[in-house]
XYZ file of N, CA, C and O in Angstrom:
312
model
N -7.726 -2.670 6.863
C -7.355 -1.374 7.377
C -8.030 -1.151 8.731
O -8.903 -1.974 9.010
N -7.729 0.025 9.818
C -8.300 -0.086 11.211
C -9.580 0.667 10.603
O -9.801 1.429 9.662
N -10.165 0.173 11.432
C -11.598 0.466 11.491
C -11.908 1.986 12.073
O -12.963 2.593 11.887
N -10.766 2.471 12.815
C -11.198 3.722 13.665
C -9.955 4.446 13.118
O -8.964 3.722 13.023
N -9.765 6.084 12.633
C -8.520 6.299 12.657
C -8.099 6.569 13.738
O -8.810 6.867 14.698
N -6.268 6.472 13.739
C -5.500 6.958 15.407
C -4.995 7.926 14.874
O -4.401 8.187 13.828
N -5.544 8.749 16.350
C -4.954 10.215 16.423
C -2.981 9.794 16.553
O -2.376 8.966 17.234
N -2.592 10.663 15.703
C -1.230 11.260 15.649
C -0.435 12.651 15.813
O -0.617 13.568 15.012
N 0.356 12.742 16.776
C 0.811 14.150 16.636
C 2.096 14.433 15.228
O 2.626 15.435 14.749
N 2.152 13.428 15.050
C 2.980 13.775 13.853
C 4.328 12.972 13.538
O 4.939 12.801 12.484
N 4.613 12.446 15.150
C 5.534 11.388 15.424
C 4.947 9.577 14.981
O 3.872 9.194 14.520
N 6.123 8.855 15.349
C 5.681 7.807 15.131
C 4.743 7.453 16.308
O 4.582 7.934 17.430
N 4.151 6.359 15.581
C 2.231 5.939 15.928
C 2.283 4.236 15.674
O 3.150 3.745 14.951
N 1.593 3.685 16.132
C 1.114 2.392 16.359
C 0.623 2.098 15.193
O 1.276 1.060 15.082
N -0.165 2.149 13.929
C 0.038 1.908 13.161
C 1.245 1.980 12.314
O 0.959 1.782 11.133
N 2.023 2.115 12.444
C 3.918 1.742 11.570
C 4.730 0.847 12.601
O 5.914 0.544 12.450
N 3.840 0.423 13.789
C 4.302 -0.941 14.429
C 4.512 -2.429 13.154
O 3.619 -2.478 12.307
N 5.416 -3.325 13.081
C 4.951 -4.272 12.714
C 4.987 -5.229 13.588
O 5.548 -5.376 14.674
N 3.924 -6.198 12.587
C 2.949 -7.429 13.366
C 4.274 -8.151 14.098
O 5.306 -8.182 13.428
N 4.290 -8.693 15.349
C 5.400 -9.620 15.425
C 5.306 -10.833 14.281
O 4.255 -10.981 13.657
N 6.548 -11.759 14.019
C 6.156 -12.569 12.900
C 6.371 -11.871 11.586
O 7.099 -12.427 10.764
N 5.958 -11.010 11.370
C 6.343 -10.489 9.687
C 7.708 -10.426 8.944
O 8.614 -9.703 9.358
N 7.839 -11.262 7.749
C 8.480 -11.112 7.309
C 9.294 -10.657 6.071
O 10.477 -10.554 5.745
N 7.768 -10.384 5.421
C 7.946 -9.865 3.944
C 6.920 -8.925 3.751
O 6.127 -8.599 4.634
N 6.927 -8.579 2.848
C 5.673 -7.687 2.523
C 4.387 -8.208 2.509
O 3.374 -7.626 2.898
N 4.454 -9.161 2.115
C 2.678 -10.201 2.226
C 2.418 -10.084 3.437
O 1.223 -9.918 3.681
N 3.048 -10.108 4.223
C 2.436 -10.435 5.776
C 2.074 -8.975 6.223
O 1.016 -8.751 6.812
N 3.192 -7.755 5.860
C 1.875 -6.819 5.864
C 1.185 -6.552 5.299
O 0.312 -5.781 5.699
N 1.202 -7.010 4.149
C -0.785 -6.368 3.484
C -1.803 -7.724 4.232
O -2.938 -7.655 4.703
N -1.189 -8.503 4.148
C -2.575 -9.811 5.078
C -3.118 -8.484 6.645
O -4.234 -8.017 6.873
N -1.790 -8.259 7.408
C -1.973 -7.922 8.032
C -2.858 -6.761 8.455
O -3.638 -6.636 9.399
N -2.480 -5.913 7.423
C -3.397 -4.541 7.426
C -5.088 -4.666 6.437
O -5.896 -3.742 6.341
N -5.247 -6.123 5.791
C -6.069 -6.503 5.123
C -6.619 -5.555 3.877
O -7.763 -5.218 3.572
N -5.113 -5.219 3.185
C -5.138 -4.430 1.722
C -5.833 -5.163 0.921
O -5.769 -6.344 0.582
N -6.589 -4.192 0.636
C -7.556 -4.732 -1.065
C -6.279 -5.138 -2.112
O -5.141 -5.013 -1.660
N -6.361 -5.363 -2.762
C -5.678 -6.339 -4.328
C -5.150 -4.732 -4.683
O -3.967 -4.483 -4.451
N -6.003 -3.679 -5.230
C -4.918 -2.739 -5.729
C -3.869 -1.943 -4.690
O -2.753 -1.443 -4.828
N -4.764 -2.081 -3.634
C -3.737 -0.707 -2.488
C -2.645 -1.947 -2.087
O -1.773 -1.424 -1.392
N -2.402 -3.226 -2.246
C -1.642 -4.281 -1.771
C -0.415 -3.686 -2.687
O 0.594 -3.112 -2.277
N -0.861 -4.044 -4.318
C -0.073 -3.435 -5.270
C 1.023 -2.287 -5.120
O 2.253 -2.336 -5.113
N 0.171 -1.298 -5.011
C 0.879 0.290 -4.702
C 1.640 -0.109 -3.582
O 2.812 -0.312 -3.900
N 1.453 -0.255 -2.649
C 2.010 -0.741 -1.407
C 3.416 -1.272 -2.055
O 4.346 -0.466 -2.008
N 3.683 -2.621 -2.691
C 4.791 -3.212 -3.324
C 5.344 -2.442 -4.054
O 6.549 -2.247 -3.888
N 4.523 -1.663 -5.248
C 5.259 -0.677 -5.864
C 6.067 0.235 -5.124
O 7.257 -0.058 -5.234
N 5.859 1.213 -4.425
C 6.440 1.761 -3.652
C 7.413 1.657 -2.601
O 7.963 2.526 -1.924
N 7.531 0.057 -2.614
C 8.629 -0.355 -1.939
C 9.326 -0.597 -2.629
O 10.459 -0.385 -2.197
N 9.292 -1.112 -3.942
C 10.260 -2.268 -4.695
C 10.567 -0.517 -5.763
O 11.160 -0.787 -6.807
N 10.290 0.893 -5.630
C 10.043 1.493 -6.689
C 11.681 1.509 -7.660
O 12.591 2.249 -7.288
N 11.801 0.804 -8.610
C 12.662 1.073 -9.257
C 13.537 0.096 -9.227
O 14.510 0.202 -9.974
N 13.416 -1.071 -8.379
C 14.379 -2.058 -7.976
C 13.962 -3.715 -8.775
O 14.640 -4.740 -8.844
N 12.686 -3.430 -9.249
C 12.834 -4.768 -9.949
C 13.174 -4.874 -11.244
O 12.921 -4.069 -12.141
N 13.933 -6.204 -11.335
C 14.586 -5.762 -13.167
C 13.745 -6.159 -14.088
O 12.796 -6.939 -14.158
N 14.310 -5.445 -14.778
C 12.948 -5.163 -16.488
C 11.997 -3.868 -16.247
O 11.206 -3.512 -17.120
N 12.108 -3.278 -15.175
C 11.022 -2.106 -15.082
C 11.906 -1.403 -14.838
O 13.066 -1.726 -14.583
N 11.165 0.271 -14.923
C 12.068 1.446 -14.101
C 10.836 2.080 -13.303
O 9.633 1.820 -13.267
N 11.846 3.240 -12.535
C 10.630 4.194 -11.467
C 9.062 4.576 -12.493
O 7.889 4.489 -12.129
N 9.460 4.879 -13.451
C 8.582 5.209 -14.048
C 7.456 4.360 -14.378
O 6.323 4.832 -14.469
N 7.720 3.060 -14.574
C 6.699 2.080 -14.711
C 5.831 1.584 -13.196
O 4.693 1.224 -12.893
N 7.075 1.808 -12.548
C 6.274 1.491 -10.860
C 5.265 2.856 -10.678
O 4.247 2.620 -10.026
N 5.421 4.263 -11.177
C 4.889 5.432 -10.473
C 3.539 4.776 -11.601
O 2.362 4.834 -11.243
N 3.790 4.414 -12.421
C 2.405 4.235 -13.587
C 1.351 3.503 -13.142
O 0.142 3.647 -13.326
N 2.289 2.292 -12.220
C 1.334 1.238 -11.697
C 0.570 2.028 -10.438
O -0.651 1.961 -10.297
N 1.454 2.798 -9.526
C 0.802 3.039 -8.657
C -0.066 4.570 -9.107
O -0.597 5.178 -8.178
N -0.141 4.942 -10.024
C -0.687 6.412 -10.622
C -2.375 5.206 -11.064
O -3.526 5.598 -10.874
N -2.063 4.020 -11.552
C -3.372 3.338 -12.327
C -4.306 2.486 -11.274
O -5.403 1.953 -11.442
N -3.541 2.557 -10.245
C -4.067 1.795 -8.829
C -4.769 2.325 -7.811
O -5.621 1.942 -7.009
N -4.045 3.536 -8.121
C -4.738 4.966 -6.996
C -5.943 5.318 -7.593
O -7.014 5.550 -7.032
N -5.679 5.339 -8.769
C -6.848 5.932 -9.382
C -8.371 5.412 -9.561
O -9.438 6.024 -9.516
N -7.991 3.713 -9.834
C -8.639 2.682 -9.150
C -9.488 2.733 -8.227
O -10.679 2.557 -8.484
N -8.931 3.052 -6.622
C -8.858 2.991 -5.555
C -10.118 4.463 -5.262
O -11.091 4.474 -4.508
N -9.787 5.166 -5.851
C -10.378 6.075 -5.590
C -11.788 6.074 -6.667
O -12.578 7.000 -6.481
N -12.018 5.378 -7.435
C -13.068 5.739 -8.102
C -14.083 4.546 -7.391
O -15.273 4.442 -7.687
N -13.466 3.773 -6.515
C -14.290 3.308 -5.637
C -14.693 3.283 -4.637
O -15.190 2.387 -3.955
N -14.427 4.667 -4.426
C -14.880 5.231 -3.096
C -16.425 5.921 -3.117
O -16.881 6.129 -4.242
N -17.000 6.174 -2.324
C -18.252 6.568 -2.077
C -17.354 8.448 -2.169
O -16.144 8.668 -2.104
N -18.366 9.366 -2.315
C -18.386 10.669 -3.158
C -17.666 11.245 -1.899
O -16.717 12.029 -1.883
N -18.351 10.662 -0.811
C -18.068 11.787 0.496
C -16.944 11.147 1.220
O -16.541 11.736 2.223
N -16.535 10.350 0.973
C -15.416 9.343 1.780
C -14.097 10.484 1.634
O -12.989 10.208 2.094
């Protein structure tokens, strides 16, 4: 993830650039250097509802159990 946040007015921003070269989703989480669960959510939320054998509901579960994850490993004040 960037190290500094970028200011945004609300429009599109340089972070929702992609990398030249990218072609799937792996290459942006390499790219943005997603931890293992926010990589996850990330896929979930793209694929939400589109892969077979699951529905939305199982993707919102994954990303409801990932976030939650995500956040209990955060420092208190983060």
């Amino acid at each position: 993830m960037a190290s500094q946040p970028i200011k945004s007015d609300g429009g599109s921003s340089s972070y929702y650039l992609i990398p030249n070269g990218a072609r799937d989703l792996l290459d942006l989480i390499e790219h943005k250097r997603m931890e293992f669960g926010i990589g996850n959510i990330f896929k979930a939320c793209y694929r939400l509802g589109e892969k077979d054998g699951t529905s939305k509901r199982y993707d919102l579960n994954k990303i409801i159990f990932f976030a939650q994850r995500e956040l209990a490993r955060l420092p208190k004040d983060a």
